[in-house]
Tab-separated table of C-alpha atoms in Angstrom:
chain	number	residue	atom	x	y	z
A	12	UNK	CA	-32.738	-26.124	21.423
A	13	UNK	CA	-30.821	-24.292	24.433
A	14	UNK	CA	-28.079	-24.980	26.430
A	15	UNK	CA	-28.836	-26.805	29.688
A	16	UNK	CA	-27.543	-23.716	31.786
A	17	UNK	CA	-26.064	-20.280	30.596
A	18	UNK	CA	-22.825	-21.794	32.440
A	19	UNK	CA	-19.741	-21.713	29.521
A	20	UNK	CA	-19.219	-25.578	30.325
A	21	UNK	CA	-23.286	-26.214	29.049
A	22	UNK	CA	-22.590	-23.990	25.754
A	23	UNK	CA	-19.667	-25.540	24.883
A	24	UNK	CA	-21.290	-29.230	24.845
A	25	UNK	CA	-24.160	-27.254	23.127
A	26	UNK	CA	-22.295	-26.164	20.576
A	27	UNK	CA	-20.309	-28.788	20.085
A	28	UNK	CA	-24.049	-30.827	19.334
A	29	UNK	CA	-25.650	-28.591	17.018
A	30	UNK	CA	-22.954	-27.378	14.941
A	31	UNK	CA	-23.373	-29.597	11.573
A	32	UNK	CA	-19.733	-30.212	10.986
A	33	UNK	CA	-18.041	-33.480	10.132
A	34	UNK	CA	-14.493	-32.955	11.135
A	35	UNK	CA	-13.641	-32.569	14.395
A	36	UNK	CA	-10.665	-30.643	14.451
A	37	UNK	CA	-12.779	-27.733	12.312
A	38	UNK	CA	-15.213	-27.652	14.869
A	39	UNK	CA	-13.172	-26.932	17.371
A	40	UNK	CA	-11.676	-24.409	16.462
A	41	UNK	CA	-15.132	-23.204	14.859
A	42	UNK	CA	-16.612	-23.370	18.548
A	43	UNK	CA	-13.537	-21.351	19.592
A	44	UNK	CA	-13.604	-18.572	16.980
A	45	UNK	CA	-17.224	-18.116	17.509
A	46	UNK	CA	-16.395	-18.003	21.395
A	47	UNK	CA	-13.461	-15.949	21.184
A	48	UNK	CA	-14.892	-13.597	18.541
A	49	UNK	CA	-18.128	-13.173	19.341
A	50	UNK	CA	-19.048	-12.976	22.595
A	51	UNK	CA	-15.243	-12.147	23.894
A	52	UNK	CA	-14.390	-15.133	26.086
A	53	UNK	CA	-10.565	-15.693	27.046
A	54	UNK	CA	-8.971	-18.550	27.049
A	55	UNK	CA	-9.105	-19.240	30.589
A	56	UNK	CA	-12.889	-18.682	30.533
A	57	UNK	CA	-13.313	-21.104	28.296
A	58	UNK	CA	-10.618	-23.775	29.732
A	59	UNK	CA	-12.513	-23.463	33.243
A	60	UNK	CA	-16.024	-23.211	31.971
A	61	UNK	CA	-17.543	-21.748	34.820
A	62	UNK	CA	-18.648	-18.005	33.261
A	63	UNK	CA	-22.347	-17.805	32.486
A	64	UNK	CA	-23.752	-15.738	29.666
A	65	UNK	CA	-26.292	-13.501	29.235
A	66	UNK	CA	-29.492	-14.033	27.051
A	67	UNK	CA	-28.400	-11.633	25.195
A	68	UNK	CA	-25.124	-14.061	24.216
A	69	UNK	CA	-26.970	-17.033	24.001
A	70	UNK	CA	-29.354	-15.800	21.301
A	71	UNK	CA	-26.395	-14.344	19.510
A	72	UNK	CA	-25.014	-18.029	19.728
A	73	UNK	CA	-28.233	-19.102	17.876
A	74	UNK	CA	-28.072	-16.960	15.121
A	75	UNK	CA	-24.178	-17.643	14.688
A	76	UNK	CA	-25.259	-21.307	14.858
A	77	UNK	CA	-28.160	-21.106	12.218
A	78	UNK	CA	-25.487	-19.290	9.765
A	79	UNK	CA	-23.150	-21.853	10.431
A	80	UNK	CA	-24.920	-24.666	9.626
A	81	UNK	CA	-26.336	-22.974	6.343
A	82	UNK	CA	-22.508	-23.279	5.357
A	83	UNK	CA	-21.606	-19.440	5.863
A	84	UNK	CA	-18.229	-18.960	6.922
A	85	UNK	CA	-16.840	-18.693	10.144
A	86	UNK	CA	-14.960	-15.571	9.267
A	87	UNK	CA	-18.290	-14.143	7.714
A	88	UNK	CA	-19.838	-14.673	10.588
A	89	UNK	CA	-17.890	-13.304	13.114
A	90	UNK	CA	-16.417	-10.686	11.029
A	91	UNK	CA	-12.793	-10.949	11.793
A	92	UNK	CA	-9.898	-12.652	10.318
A	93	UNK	CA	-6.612	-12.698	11.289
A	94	UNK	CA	-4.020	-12.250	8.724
A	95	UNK	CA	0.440	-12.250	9.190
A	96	UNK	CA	-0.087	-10.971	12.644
A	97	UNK	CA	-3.033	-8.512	12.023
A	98	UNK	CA	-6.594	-8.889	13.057
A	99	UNK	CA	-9.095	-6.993	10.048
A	100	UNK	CA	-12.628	-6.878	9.755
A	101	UNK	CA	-13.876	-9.369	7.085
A	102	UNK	CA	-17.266	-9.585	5.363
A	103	UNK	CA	-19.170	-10.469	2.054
A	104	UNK	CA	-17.144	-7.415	0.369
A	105	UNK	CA	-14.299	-9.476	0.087
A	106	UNK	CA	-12.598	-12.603	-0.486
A	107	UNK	CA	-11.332	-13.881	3.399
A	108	UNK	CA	-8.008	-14.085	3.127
A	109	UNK	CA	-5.938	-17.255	2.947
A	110	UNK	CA	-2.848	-19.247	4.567
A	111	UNK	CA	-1.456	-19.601	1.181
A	112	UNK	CA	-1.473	-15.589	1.203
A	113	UNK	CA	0.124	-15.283	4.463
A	114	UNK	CA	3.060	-16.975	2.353
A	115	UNK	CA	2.687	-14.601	-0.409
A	116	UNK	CA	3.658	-12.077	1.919
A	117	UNK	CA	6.751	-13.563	3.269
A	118	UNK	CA	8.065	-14.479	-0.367
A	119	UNK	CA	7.913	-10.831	-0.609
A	120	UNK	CA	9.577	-10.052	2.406
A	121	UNK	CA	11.893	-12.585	1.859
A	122	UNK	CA	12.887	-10.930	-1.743
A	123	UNK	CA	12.736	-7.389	-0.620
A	124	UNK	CA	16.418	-7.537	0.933
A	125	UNK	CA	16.096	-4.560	3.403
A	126	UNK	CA	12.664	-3.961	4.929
A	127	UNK	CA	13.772	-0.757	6.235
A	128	UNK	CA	14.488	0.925	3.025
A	129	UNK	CA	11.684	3.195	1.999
A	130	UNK	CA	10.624	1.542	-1.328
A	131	UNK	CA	6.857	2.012	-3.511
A	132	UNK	CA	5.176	-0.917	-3.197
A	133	UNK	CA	1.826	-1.719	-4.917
A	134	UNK	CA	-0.769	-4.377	-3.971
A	135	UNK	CA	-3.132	-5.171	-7.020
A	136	UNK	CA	-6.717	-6.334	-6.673
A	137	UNK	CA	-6.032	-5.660	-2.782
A	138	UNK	CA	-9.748	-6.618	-1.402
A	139	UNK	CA	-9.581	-6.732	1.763
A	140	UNK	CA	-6.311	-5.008	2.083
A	141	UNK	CA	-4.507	-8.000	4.026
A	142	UNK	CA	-1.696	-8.173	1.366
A	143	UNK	CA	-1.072	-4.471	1.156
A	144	UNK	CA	-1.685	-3.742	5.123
A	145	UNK	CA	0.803	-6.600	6.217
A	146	UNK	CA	3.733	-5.447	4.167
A	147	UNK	CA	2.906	-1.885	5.741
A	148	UNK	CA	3.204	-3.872	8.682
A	149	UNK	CA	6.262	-5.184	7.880
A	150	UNK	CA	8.132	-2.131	5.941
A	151	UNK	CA	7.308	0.732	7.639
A	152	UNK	CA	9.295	3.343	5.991
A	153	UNK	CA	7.492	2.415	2.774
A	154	UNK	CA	4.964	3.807	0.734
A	155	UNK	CA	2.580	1.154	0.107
A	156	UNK	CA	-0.477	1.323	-2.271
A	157	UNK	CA	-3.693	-0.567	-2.325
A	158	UNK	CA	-5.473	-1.061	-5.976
A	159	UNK	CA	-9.235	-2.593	-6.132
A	160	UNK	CA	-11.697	-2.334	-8.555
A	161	UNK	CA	-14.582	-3.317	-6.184
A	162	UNK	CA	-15.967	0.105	-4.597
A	163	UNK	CA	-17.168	-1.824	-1.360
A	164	UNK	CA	-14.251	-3.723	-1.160
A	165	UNK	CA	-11.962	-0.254	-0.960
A	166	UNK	CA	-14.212	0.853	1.560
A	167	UNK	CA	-13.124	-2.475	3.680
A	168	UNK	CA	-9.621	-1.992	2.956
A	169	UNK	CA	-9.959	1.458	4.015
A	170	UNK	CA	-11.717	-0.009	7.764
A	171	UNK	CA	-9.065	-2.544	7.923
A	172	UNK	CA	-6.636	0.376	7.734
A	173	UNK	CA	-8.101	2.373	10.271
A	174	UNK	CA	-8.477	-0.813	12.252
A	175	UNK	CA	-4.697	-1.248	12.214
A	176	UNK	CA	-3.434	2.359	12.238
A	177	UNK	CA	-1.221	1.376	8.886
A	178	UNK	CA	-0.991	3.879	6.539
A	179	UNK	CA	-1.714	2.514	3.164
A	180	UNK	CA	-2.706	5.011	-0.082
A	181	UNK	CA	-6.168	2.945	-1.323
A	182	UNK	CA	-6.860	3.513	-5.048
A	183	UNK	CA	-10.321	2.837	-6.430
A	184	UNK	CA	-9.207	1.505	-9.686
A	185	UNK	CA	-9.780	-0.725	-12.198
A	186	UNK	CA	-6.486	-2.745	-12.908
A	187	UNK	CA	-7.050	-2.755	-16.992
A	188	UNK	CA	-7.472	1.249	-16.826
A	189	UNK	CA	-4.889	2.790	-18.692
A	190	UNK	CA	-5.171	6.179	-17.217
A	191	UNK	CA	-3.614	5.558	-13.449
A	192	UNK	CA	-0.740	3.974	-14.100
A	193	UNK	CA	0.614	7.184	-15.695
A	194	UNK	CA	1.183	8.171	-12.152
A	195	UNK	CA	3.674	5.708	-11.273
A	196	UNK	CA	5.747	5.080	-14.379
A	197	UNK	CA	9.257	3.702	-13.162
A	198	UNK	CA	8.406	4.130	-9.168
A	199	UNK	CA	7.718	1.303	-8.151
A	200	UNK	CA	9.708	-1.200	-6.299
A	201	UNK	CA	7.160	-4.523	-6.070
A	202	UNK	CA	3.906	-5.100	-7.724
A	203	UNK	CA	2.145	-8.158	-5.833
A	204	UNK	CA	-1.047	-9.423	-6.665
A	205	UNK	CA	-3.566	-12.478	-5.456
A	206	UNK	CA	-5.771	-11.661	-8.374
A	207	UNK	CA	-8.916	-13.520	-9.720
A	208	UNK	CA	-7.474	-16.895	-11.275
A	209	UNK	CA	-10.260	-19.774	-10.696
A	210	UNK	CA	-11.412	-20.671	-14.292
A	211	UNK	CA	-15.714	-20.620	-14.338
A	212	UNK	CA	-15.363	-25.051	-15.575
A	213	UNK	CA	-13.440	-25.406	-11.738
A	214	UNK	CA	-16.795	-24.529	-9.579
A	215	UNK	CA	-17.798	-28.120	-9.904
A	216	UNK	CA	-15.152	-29.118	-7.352
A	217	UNK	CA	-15.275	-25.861	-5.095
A	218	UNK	CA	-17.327	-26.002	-2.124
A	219	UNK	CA	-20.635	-24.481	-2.022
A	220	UNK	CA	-19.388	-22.061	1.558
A	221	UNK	CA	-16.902	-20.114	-1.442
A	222	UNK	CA	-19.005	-20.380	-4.325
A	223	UNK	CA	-22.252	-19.250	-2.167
A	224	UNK	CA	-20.503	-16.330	0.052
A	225	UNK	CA	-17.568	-15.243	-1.579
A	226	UNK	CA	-17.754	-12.495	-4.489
A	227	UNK	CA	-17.397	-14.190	-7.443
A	228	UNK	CA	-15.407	-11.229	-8.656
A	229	UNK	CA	-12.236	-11.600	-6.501
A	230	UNK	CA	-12.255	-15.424	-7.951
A	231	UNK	CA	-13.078	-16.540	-11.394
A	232	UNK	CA	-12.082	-15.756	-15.405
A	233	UNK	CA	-13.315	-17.063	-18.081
A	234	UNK	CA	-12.424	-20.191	-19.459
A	235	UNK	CA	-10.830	-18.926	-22.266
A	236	UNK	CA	-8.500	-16.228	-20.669
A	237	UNK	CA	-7.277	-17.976	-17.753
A	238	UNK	CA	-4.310	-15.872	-17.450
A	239	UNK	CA	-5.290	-12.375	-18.256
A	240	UNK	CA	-4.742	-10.783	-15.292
A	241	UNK	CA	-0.959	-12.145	-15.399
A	242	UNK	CA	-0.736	-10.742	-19.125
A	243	UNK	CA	-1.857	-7.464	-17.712
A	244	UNK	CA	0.370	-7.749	-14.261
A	245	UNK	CA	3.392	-8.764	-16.822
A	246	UNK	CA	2.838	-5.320	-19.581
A	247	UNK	CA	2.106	-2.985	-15.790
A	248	UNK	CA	5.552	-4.107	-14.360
A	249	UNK	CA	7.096	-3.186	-17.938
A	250	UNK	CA	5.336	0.569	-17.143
A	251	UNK	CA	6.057	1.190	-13.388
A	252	UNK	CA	8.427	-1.635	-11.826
A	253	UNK	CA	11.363	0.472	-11.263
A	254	UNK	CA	15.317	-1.726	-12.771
A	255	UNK	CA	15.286	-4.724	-10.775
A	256	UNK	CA	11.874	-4.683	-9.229
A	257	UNK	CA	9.512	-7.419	-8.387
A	258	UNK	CA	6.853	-8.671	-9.541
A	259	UNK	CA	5.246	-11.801	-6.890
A	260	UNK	CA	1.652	-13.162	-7.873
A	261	UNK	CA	-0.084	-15.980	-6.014
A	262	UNK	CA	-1.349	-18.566	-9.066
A	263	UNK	CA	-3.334	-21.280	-9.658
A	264	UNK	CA	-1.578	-24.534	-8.714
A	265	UNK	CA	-2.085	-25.634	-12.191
A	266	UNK	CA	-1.066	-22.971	-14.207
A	267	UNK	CA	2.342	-22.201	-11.921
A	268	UNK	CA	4.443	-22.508	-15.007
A	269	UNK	CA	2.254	-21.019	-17.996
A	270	UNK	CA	2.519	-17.958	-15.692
A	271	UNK	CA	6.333	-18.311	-15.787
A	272	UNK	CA	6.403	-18.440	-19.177
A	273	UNK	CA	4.227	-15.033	-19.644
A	274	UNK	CA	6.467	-13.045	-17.878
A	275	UNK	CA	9.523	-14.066	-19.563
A	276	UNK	CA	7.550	-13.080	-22.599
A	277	UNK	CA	6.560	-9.999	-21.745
A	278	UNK	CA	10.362	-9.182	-20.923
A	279	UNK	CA	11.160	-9.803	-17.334
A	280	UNK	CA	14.691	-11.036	-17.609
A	281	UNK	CA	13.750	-13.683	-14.537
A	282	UNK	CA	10.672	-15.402	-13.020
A	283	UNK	CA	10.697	-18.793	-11.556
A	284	UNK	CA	7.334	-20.223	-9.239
A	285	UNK	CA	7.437	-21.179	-5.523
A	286	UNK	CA	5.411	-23.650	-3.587
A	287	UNK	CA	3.549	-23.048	-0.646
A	288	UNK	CA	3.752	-25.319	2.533
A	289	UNK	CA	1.692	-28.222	0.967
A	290	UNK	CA	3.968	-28.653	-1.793
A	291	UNK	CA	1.478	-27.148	-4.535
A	292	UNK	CA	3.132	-24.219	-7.192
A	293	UNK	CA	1.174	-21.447	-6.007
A	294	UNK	CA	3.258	-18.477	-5.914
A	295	UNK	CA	5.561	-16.716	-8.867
A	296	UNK	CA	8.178	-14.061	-8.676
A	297	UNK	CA	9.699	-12.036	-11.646
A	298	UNK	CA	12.139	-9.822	-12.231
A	299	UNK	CA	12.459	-6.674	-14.347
């Protein structure tokens, strides 16, 4: 099926009738992203309705719609996401970045007292880069550092840095290596990390769009070791946080306090958990 006319006012009631979604609020802002994104429309183009595309556009509308309704996300799709005031290139490399991450970052910010200081900051099982690029953003005097394991995710992280002219340092690195943190014994000023924290047993309630797009690296642990990335975050701040540095993790709502506990037994002399904006206990932040 095809619009009635190439004029924006047929596409949009074209979209709006053969995008499968339920909720109407998504949609809209689906139908906006895609037209926004995709095939560059402004605001007022798509308020007045009276630009016509090309073929060219409308076929790319097809495809996006075909993806769409096979439950790939938008952000796949279109490959952008905007994240604390940047826009990066997104794709199947990495996991799209989150609200809840956006307040990550200001935790951080809020904690880090003067933003202006130059401080060593490290971002751990960075991804995409959002985390490490945005408090680049944010602290420009700083050296920031980007850690990933993934090889094609550093290479994204790498894009979304040239994307954003931020200077970030990306390391390709596995996190339980113990021959780069040699490098930055006592330097560093805050350690932040969204790491993997989805136990395998919680797919059954996860929507098929993550579990069928998203690399299943930047999400799940086993069963059994829930928190081992927080065990290994806890012993690295030990190594390279720097007297009175930070260490700020974003956490599975469920285990908020279990990851409180850790680092006060691994020796940070503080750590207490946050919650984001829906009330949930998704964010920690310790102190060495």
């Amino acid at each position: 099926m095809i619009p009635a006319t190439n004029k924006l006012n047929d596409v949009l009631n074209w979209l709006n009738s053969e995008i499968q979604l339920t909720e109407e609020r998504e949609k809209k802002q689906v139908i906006r992203l895609v037209l926004e994104d995709l095939i560059n429309a402004s605001n007022e183009e798509i308020m007045f309705g009276e630009k016509r595309l090309t073929e060219s556009q409308i076929q790319q509308l097809q495809k996006a719609i075909k993806r769409l309704n096979e439950g790939e996300p938008i952000q796949y799709i279109t490959g952008i996401s905007f994240f604390h005031e940047l826009k990066l290139k997104i794709d199947a490399r990495a996991l799209i970045p989150r609200p809840e991450t956006e307040e990550l970052v200001e935790l951080c910010l809020e904690k880090l007292v003067n933003q202006q200081e130059s401080l060593k900051i490290m971002d751990l099982c960075s991804g995409s880069g959002c985390i490490a690029l945005a408090l680049k953003n944010k602290c420009p005097r700083s050296e920031v550092y980007g850690l990933e394991k993934s090889k094609a995710a550093i290479e994204l992280a790498k894009d979304n840095g040239e994307l954003t002219s931020l200077a970030v340092n990306w390391l390709n690195q596995d996190i339980f290596d113990d021959v780069w943190p040699q490098k930055f014994k006592g330097e560093l000023n805050l350690m932040v990390s969204n790491p993997p924290y989805i136990p395998h047993s919680d797919k059954v309630d996860m929507s098929s769009r993550v579990l069928e797009y998203e690399p299943d690296m930047a999400l799940f642990v086993e069963n059994d070791r829930p928190l081992i990335f927080y065990e290994r975050l806890a012993n690295l701040s030990a190594q390279l946080l720097k007297e009175n540095g930070l260490l700020v993790c974003e956490v599975h709502e469920e285990r908020a306090e279990d990851v409180v506990d850790l680092f006060l037994k691994k020796g940070l002399k503080f750590a207490k958990s946050y919650q984001d904006l829906q009330g949930k206990d998704r964010m920690v932040c310790g102190i060495k």
